[in-house]
Each structure stands twice: as structure tokens, then as C-alpha cells.
Amino acid sequence: QGLSAGMAVAGALVLARSVRMTAKFTSALDIPVEFVEKNVKLRGKLHRVTEKGLEVEHIPISIPFITSIQRKWQSEGLLLIRLAGVELAPSGMAWLRRELKPKQTMWFQLLGREDLALECLVLLNKGRFLSVCLNEEILRQGLGRTARIEGLHHDSHLYWKLHKRLLRAELKALKKNKGIWKEESYSERIRDRISNNKFVQTLKQFASWLRSS
């Protein structure tokens, strides 16, 4: 009887764990604390890019019997995901809206949670065996700056490991003068100085007056 009871308890624990792993999260608050603390990776489907972050539908692990039961009572909702460690420039937001497609599948690694938003590393599939970290790609293109990784302890090994990766990506854009790091050429600087010159501006106004009269 003791053995049977032990097996029953073990079976219940396995079932509870399976239910948890196959649950569809429709809000950041639904995600268990230990998932965030262990930096679990989840899969999702992009719906839209907003000023606040990416709105993503969570795609849970599918186990035939359990999943079919859960679908009957699971609610609808989208997770709000922010790119951890990245301060987006306006051009970065435009790039995301241009490059990311609705219904695009992505993986996101949980790093922190703040109110209803998740701080994550976002991975995009670029082929069968290749994936790109969206956080790093934004910095490599010069479309943002590195920022503090919210949700991780500042003195943790993972924090500095990820922060170094982001800094290296930002440095590549800086060396290549890409995006926000692009320096004006000499001719552009001369043209700006001429156009801002008061005498030139007066001549333009005079020419405009002549045309109108």
C-alpha cells in the first residue's frame, strides 16, 4: 500500500509538472516565478510590434492528451516582450516593424519581469540550424544602444556574460559607423555649414521674394 501511495504521489507530481509545462501563458503574471528565475526559454508567435514591445502569443509544449483538455479552458491573451539590454532608437523601431513578420515564430529567454512586461533575449530562426539574437542584431545594425539588463542581478555571472555580448555587438556598429553611429562626411558638414550661414539664408529669402513677386 505504501508503495502504491508513493507511486500515486509521484504520478500526480509528474502530471502537475506536465500541466505546468504545457500551459499556455496569456499574461506575464501567469508565468511561474521559477521559470523567470531559471531563465527558461519559451516559444511564441509574433502578432505585432508596438512602442511598448513585441506582442507575442505563447506556443506551449504539446502533449496530446493533456493539451486537448487544457485547450477547453485556456484563455486568450498576448505576452508583452521587451528586448533586454537594448535602448531602441526610432530607426530601430522602424526596422523591427519592417523586418519582423506577423505570425513569425520566435524563442524568448526569460530574464526578468516588470509589471506586465517580460525582459527577454529574443531568438529568430534563420534556417534549420541557424538562429539570430534580435537584441544583438539591433545593436550590430546601430539601431540602438546597450542598456542595463532589467531583471538580472547586476553582480551575477549571467548579467555580465550577456552584457559583454551586447557591448561587442554595439562595438561592431560603432567601428563601421552604422546607424546612430554614422559620422557625417566632410562634404555633408560643409553643406550644412553653408546652408546654416546667415548670408546664404538671406540670399535664399531674397530669391524667394523675387519669385513670388
PDB file of C-alpha atoms in Angstrom:
ATOM      1  CA  GLN A   1       0.000   0.000   0.000  1.00  0.00           C
ATOM      2  CA  GLY A   2       2.861   2.362   0.870  1.00  0.00           C
ATOM      3  CA  LEU A   3       4.482   1.677  -2.500  1.00  0.00           C
ATOM      4  CA  SER A   4       1.201   2.259  -4.308  1.00  0.00           C
ATOM      5  CA  ALA A   5       0.646   5.524  -2.459  1.00  0.00           C
ATOM      6  CA  GLY A   6       4.186   6.640  -3.291  1.00  0.00           C
ATOM      7  CA  MET A   7       3.669   5.847  -6.951  1.00  0.00           C
ATOM      8  CA  ALA A   8       0.363   7.699  -6.930  1.00  0.00           C
ATOM      9  CA  VAL A   9       2.001  10.780  -5.418  1.00  0.00           C
ATOM     10  CA  ALA A  10       4.858  10.592  -7.936  1.00  0.00           C
ATOM     11  CA  GLY A  11       2.349  10.245 -10.761  1.00  0.00           C
ATOM     12  CA  ALA A  12       0.423  13.267  -9.502  1.00  0.00           C
ATOM     13  CA  LEU A  13       3.615  15.312  -9.337  1.00  0.00           C
ATOM     14  CA  VAL A  14       4.583  14.315 -12.884  1.00  0.00           C
ATOM     15  CA  LEU A  15       1.075  15.177 -14.096  1.00  0.00           C
ATOM     16  CA  ALA A  16       1.152  18.554 -12.323  1.00  0.00           C
ATOM     17  CA  ARG A  17       4.547  19.307 -13.852  1.00  0.00           C
ATOM     18  CA  SER A  18       3.278  18.292 -17.300  1.00  0.00           C
ATOM     19  CA  VAL A  19       0.242  20.540 -16.943  1.00  0.00           C
ATOM     20  CA  ARG A  20       2.501  23.415 -15.966  1.00  0.00           C
ATOM     21  CA  MET A  21       4.897  22.882 -18.865  1.00  0.00           C
ATOM     22  CA  THR A  22       2.058  22.600 -21.396  1.00  0.00           C
ATOM     23  CA  ALA A  23       0.048  25.561 -20.086  1.00  0.00           C
ATOM     24  CA  LYS A  24      -0.450  28.491 -22.450  1.00  0.00           C
ATOM     25  CA  PHE A  25       0.635  31.731 -20.795  1.00  0.00           C
ATOM     26  CA  THR A  26      -1.544  34.684 -21.779  1.00  0.00           C
ATOM     27  CA  SER A  27      -0.081  37.201 -19.315  1.00  0.00           C
ATOM     28  CA  ALA A  28       3.342  37.820 -17.802  1.00  0.00           C
ATOM     29  CA  LEU A  29       1.793  37.236 -14.376  1.00  0.00           C
ATOM     30  CA  ASP A  30       0.768  33.682 -15.398  1.00  0.00           C
ATOM     31  CA  ILE A  31       4.392  32.588 -15.760  1.00  0.00           C
ATOM     32  CA  PRO A  32       5.707  30.836 -12.612  1.00  0.00           C
ATOM     33  CA  VAL A  33       8.409  32.691 -10.673  1.00  0.00           C
ATOM     34  CA  GLU A  34      10.828  29.768 -11.013  1.00  0.00           C
ATOM     35  CA  PHE A  35      10.537  29.934 -14.820  1.00  0.00           C
ATOM     36  CA  VAL A  36      11.841  33.507 -14.691  1.00  0.00           C
ATOM     37  CA  GLU A  37      14.495  32.710 -12.079  1.00  0.00           C
ATOM     38  CA  LYS A  38      15.798  29.770 -14.154  1.00  0.00           C
ATOM     39  CA  ASN A  39      15.728  31.848 -17.373  1.00  0.00           C
ATOM     40  CA  VAL A  40      13.539  29.332 -19.184  1.00  0.00           C
ATOM     41  CA  LYS A  41      13.179  29.596 -22.973  1.00  0.00           C
ATOM     42  CA  LEU A  42       9.646  29.717 -24.365  1.00  0.00           C
ATOM     43  CA  ARG A  43       8.332  29.656 -27.912  1.00  0.00           C
ATOM     44  CA  GLY A  44       5.907  32.160 -29.351  1.00  0.00           C
ATOM     45  CA  LYS A  45       4.311  33.659 -32.434  1.00  0.00           C
ATOM     46  CA  LEU A  46       4.622  37.381 -33.131  1.00  0.00           C
ATOM     47  CA  HIS A  47       1.417  39.386 -33.517  1.00  0.00           C
ATOM     48  CA  ARG A  48       2.618  42.986 -33.669  1.00  0.00           C
ATOM     49  CA  VAL A  49       5.433  45.411 -32.845  1.00  0.00           C
ATOM     50  CA  THR A  50       4.384  48.267 -30.542  1.00  0.00           C
ATOM     51  CA  GLU A  51       6.090  51.182 -28.804  1.00  0.00           C
ATOM     52  CA  LYS A  52       5.999  49.158 -25.572  1.00  0.00           C
ATOM     53  CA  GLY A  53       7.486  45.974 -27.027  1.00  0.00           C
ATOM     54  CA  LEU A  54       6.625  42.847 -29.009  1.00  0.00           C
ATOM     55  CA  GLU A  55       3.192  41.328 -28.545  1.00  0.00           C
ATOM     56  CA  VAL A  56       3.681  37.566 -28.767  1.00  0.00           C
ATOM     57  CA  GLU A  57       1.327  34.606 -28.494  1.00  0.00           C
ATOM     58  CA  HIS A  58       2.875  31.850 -26.380  1.00  0.00           C
ATOM     59  CA  ILE A  59       3.085  28.431 -28.054  1.00  0.00           C
ATOM     60  CA  PRO A  60       3.210  25.814 -25.271  1.00  0.00           C
ATOM     61  CA  ILE A  61       4.712  22.336 -25.418  1.00  0.00           C
ATOM     62  CA  SER A  62       2.131  19.969 -26.872  1.00  0.00           C
ATOM     63  CA  ILE A  63       1.312  16.659 -25.164  1.00  0.00           C
ATOM     64  CA  PRO A  64      -1.702  15.100 -26.969  1.00  0.00           C
ATOM     65  CA  PHE A  65      -3.987  14.089 -24.085  1.00  0.00           C
ATOM     66  CA  ILE A  66      -3.147  16.929 -21.684  1.00  0.00           C
ATOM     67  CA  THR A  67      -3.098  19.641 -24.361  1.00  0.00           C
ATOM     68  CA  SER A  68      -6.517  18.689 -25.724  1.00  0.00           C
ATOM     69  CA  ILE A  69      -8.023  19.055 -22.233  1.00  0.00           C
ATOM     70  CA  GLN A  70      -6.250  22.346 -21.499  1.00  0.00           C
ATOM     71  CA  ARG A  71      -7.453  23.990 -24.714  1.00  0.00           C
ATOM     72  CA  LYS A  72     -11.035  23.863 -23.428  1.00  0.00           C
ATOM     73  CA  TRP A  73     -10.352  26.247 -20.532  1.00  0.00           C
ATOM     74  CA  GLN A  74      -7.323  28.267 -21.645  1.00  0.00           C
ATOM     75  CA  SER A  75      -7.978  31.988 -22.086  1.00  0.00           C
ATOM     76  CA  GLU A  76      -6.728  34.196 -24.909  1.00  0.00           C
ATOM     77  CA  GLY A  77      -4.065  36.847 -24.498  1.00  0.00           C
ATOM     78  CA  LEU A  78      -0.661  38.050 -25.661  1.00  0.00           C
ATOM     79  CA  LEU A  79       2.637  38.416 -23.814  1.00  0.00           C
ATOM     80  CA  LEU A  80       4.417  41.761 -23.914  1.00  0.00           C
ATOM     81  CA  ILE A  81       8.134  41.177 -24.556  1.00  0.00           C
ATOM     82  CA  ARG A  82      10.886  43.793 -24.340  1.00  0.00           C
ATOM     83  CA  LEU A  83      14.390  43.377 -25.762  1.00  0.00           C
ATOM     84  CA  ALA A  84      16.533  43.124 -22.642  1.00  0.00           C
ATOM     85  CA  GLY A  85      19.644  45.291 -22.503  1.00  0.00           C
ATOM     86  CA  VAL A  86      18.673  47.400 -25.535  1.00  0.00           C
ATOM     87  CA  GLU A  87      17.541  51.006 -25.755  1.00  0.00           C
ATOM     88  CA  LEU A  88      15.906  51.261 -29.172  1.00  0.00           C
ATOM     89  CA  ALA A  89      16.429  54.280 -31.411  1.00  0.00           C
ATOM     90  CA  PRO A  90      13.453  55.458 -33.528  1.00  0.00           C
ATOM     91  CA  SER A  91      15.156  53.875 -36.529  1.00  0.00           C
ATOM     92  CA  GLY A  92      15.318  50.608 -34.577  1.00  0.00           C
ATOM     93  CA  MET A  93      11.551  50.592 -34.085  1.00  0.00           C
ATOM     94  CA  ALA A  94      11.047  51.221 -37.811  1.00  0.00           C
ATOM     95  CA  TRP A  95      13.494  48.397 -38.623  1.00  0.00           C
ATOM     96  CA  LEU A  96      11.630  45.945 -36.370  1.00  0.00           C
ATOM     97  CA  ARG A  97       8.303  46.778 -37.997  1.00  0.00           C
ATOM     98  CA  ARG A  98       9.855  46.315 -41.422  1.00  0.00           C
ATOM     99  CA  GLU A  99      11.822  43.125 -40.754  1.00  0.00           C
ATOM    100  CA  LEU A 100       9.535  41.154 -38.444  1.00  0.00           C
ATOM    101  CA  LYS A 101       6.510  39.475 -39.966  1.00  0.00           C
ATOM    102  CA  PRO A 102       3.156  38.699 -38.299  1.00  0.00           C
ATOM    103  CA  LYS A 103       2.874  35.056 -37.198  1.00  0.00           C
ATOM    104  CA  GLN A 104       6.682  34.752 -37.225  1.00  0.00           C
ATOM    105  CA  THR A 105       7.882  32.111 -34.762  1.00  0.00           C
ATOM    106  CA  MET A 106      10.488  33.076 -32.185  1.00  0.00           C
ATOM    107  CA  TRP A 107      12.064  31.856 -28.976  1.00  0.00           C
ATOM    108  CA  PHE A 108      12.384  34.150 -25.976  1.00  0.00           C
ATOM    109  CA  GLN A 109      14.544  33.529 -22.927  1.00  0.00           C
ATOM    110  CA  LEU A 110      13.105  34.937 -19.718  1.00  0.00           C
ATOM    111  CA  LEU A 111      15.483  37.267 -17.886  1.00  0.00           C
ATOM    112  CA  GLY A 112      13.117  39.365 -15.806  1.00  0.00           C
ATOM    113  CA  ARG A 113       9.565  40.511 -15.306  1.00  0.00           C
ATOM    114  CA  GLU A 114       8.343  44.020 -14.597  1.00  0.00           C
ATOM    115  CA  ASP A 115       4.608  44.526 -14.126  1.00  0.00           C
ATOM    116  CA  LEU A 116       3.047  43.112 -17.307  1.00  0.00           C
ATOM    117  CA  ALA A 117       6.222  43.083 -19.428  1.00  0.00           C
ATOM    118  CA  LEU A 118       8.884  40.398 -19.825  1.00  0.00           C
ATOM    119  CA  GLU A 119      12.563  41.256 -20.286  1.00  0.00           C
ATOM    120  CA  CYS A 120      13.926  38.696 -22.746  1.00  0.00           C
ATOM    121  CA  LEU A 121      16.573  37.639 -25.200  1.00  0.00           C
ATOM    122  CA  VAL A 122      14.702  37.034 -28.447  1.00  0.00           C
ATOM    123  CA  LEU A 123      15.947  34.422 -30.923  1.00  0.00           C
ATOM    124  CA  LEU A 124      14.805  34.217 -34.548  1.00  0.00           C
ATOM    125  CA  ASN A 125      15.257  31.142 -36.721  1.00  0.00           C
ATOM    126  CA  LYS A 126      17.296  31.857 -39.871  1.00  0.00           C
ATOM    127  CA  GLY A 127      17.383  28.371 -41.290  1.00  0.00           C
ATOM    128  CA  ARG A 128      17.404  24.844 -39.980  1.00  0.00           C
ATOM    129  CA  PHE A 129      20.438  25.189 -37.733  1.00  0.00           C
ATOM    130  CA  LEU A 130      20.903  28.950 -37.550  1.00  0.00           C
ATOM    131  CA  SER A 131      19.311  31.487 -35.239  1.00  0.00           C
ATOM    132  CA  VAL A 132      19.919  35.191 -34.642  1.00  0.00           C
ATOM    133  CA  CYS A 133      19.649  37.023 -31.334  1.00  0.00           C
ATOM    134  CA  LEU A 134      17.422  40.018 -32.081  1.00  0.00           C
ATOM    135  CA  ASN A 135      18.900  42.010 -29.177  1.00  0.00           C
ATOM    136  CA  GLU A 136      22.407  41.706 -30.646  1.00  0.00           C
ATOM    137  CA  GLU A 137      21.275  42.266 -34.230  1.00  0.00           C
ATOM    138  CA  ILE A 138      19.664  45.602 -33.326  1.00  0.00           C
ATOM    139  CA  LEU A 139      22.957  46.758 -31.769  1.00  0.00           C
ATOM    140  CA  ARG A 140      25.049  45.385 -34.683  1.00  0.00           C
ATOM    141  CA  GLN A 141      22.967  47.458 -37.087  1.00  0.00           C
ATOM    142  CA  GLY A 142      23.474  50.590 -34.986  1.00  0.00           C
ATOM    143  CA  LEU A 143      19.745  50.873 -34.287  1.00  0.00           C
ATOM    144  CA  GLY A 144      20.008  51.197 -30.522  1.00  0.00           C
ATOM    145  CA  ARG A 145      22.303  51.429 -27.508  1.00  0.00           C
ATOM    146  CA  THR A 146      23.177  48.985 -24.769  1.00  0.00           C
ATOM    147  CA  ALA A 147      21.264  49.471 -21.542  1.00  0.00           C
ATOM    148  CA  ARG A 148      21.006  47.841 -18.140  1.00  0.00           C
ATOM    149  CA  ILE A 149      19.545  44.327 -18.321  1.00  0.00           C
ATOM    150  CA  GLU A 150      16.495  44.649 -16.113  1.00  0.00           C
ATOM    151  CA  GLY A 151      15.541  41.645 -14.015  1.00  0.00           C
ATOM    152  CA  LEU A 152      19.047  40.206 -13.598  1.00  0.00           C
ATOM    153  CA  HIS A 153      21.230  40.881 -10.580  1.00  0.00           C
ATOM    154  CA  HIS A 154      23.934  43.356 -11.543  1.00  0.00           C
ATOM    155  CA  ASP A 155      26.669  41.207  -9.968  1.00  0.00           C
ATOM    156  CA  SER A 156      25.533  37.863 -11.451  1.00  0.00           C
ATOM    157  CA  HIS A 157      27.650  35.870 -13.902  1.00  0.00           C
ATOM    158  CA  LEU A 158      24.804  35.723 -16.433  1.00  0.00           C
ATOM    159  CA  TYR A 159      24.346  39.507 -16.338  1.00  0.00           C
ATOM    160  CA  TRP A 160      27.957  40.226 -17.308  1.00  0.00           C
ATOM    161  CA  LYS A 161      28.076  37.392 -19.836  1.00  0.00           C
ATOM    162  CA  LEU A 162      25.081  38.824 -21.701  1.00  0.00           C
ATOM    163  CA  HIS A 163      26.190  42.425 -21.218  1.00  0.00           C
ATOM    164  CA  LYS A 164      29.564  41.657 -22.844  1.00  0.00           C
ATOM    165  CA  ARG A 165      27.794  40.076 -25.820  1.00  0.00           C
ATOM    166  CA  LEU A 166      25.648  43.173 -26.264  1.00  0.00           C
ATOM    167  CA  LEU A 167      28.622  45.515 -25.920  1.00  0.00           C
ATOM    168  CA  ARG A 168      30.554  43.562 -28.570  1.00  0.00           C
ATOM    169  CA  ALA A 169      27.593  43.875 -30.931  1.00  0.00           C
ATOM    170  CA  GLU A 170      27.392  47.625 -30.283  1.00  0.00           C
ATOM    171  CA  LEU A 171      31.134  47.999 -30.856  1.00  0.00           C
ATOM    172  CA  LYS A 172      30.817  46.456 -34.330  1.00  0.00           C
ATOM    173  CA  ALA A 173      28.303  49.130 -35.324  1.00  0.00           C
ATOM    174  CA  LEU A 174      30.494  51.841 -33.809  1.00  0.00           C
ATOM    175  CA  LYS A 175      33.567  50.689 -35.773  1.00  0.00           C
ATOM    176  CA  LYS A 176      31.601  50.578 -39.021  1.00  0.00           C
ATOM    177  CA  ASN A 177      29.805  53.896 -38.374  1.00  0.00           C
ATOM    178  CA  LYS A 178      26.445  52.222 -38.837  1.00  0.00           C
ATOM    179  CA  GLY A 179      23.052  53.581 -37.840  1.00  0.00           C
ATOM    180  CA  ILE A 180      23.175  56.061 -34.973  1.00  0.00           C
ATOM    181  CA  TRP A 181      26.993  55.870 -35.003  1.00  0.00           C
ATOM    182  CA  LYS A 182      27.309  57.048 -38.598  1.00  0.00           C
ATOM    183  CA  GLU A 183      29.527  60.144 -38.816  1.00  0.00           C
ATOM    184  CA  GLU A 184      28.771  62.851 -41.328  1.00  0.00           C
ATOM    185  CA  SER A 185      31.170  63.033 -44.214  1.00  0.00           C
ATOM    186  CA  TYR A 186      33.304  66.146 -44.788  1.00  0.00           C
ATOM    187  CA  SER A 187      31.119  67.240 -47.721  1.00  0.00           C
ATOM    188  CA  GLU A 188      27.967  66.856 -45.593  1.00  0.00           C
ATOM    189  CA  ARG A 189      29.471  69.016 -42.833  1.00  0.00           C
ATOM    190  CA  ILE A 190      30.478  71.734 -45.375  1.00  0.00           C
ATOM    191  CA  ARG A 191      26.998  71.668 -46.919  1.00  0.00           C
ATOM    192  CA  ASP A 192      25.360  72.031 -43.501  1.00  0.00           C
ATOM    193  CA  ARG A 193      27.612  74.972 -42.603  1.00  0.00           C
ATOM    194  CA  ILE A 194      26.815  76.730 -45.888  1.00  0.00           C
ATOM    195  CA  SER A 195      23.071  76.176 -45.550  1.00  0.00           C
ATOM    196  CA  ASN A 196      23.144  77.471 -41.954  1.00  0.00           C
ATOM    197  CA  ASN A 197      25.161  80.579 -42.896  1.00  0.00           C
ATOM    198  CA  LYS A 198      23.130  83.786 -42.275  1.00  0.00           C
ATOM    199  CA  PHE A 199      24.255  85.436 -45.545  1.00  0.00           C
ATOM    200  CA  VAL A 200      23.226  82.372 -47.555  1.00  0.00           C
ATOM    201  CA  GLN A 201      19.879  82.254 -45.764  1.00  0.00           C
ATOM    202  CA  THR A 202      19.315  85.962 -46.595  1.00  0.00           C
ATOM    203  CA  LEU A 203      20.075  85.287 -50.274  1.00  0.00           C
ATOM    204  CA  LYS A 204      17.581  82.411 -50.269  1.00  0.00           C
ATOM    205  CA  GLN A 205      14.902  84.628 -48.756  1.00  0.00           C
ATOM    206  CA  PHE A 206      15.625  87.360 -51.330  1.00  0.00           C
ATOM    207  CA  ALA A 207      15.425  84.845 -54.208  1.00  0.00           C
ATOM    208  CA  SER A 208      12.154  83.518 -52.815  1.00  0.00           C
ATOM    209  CA  TRP A 209      10.751  87.057 -52.626  1.00  0.00           C
ATOM    210  CA  LEU A 210      11.752  87.738 -56.254  1.00  0.00           C
ATOM    211  CA  ARG A 211       9.987  84.576 -57.451  1.00  0.00           C
ATOM    212  CA  SER A 212       6.819  85.405 -55.570  1.00  0.00           C
ATOM    213  CA  SER A 213       6.728  88.984 -56.878  1.00  0.00           C
TER     214      SER A 213
END
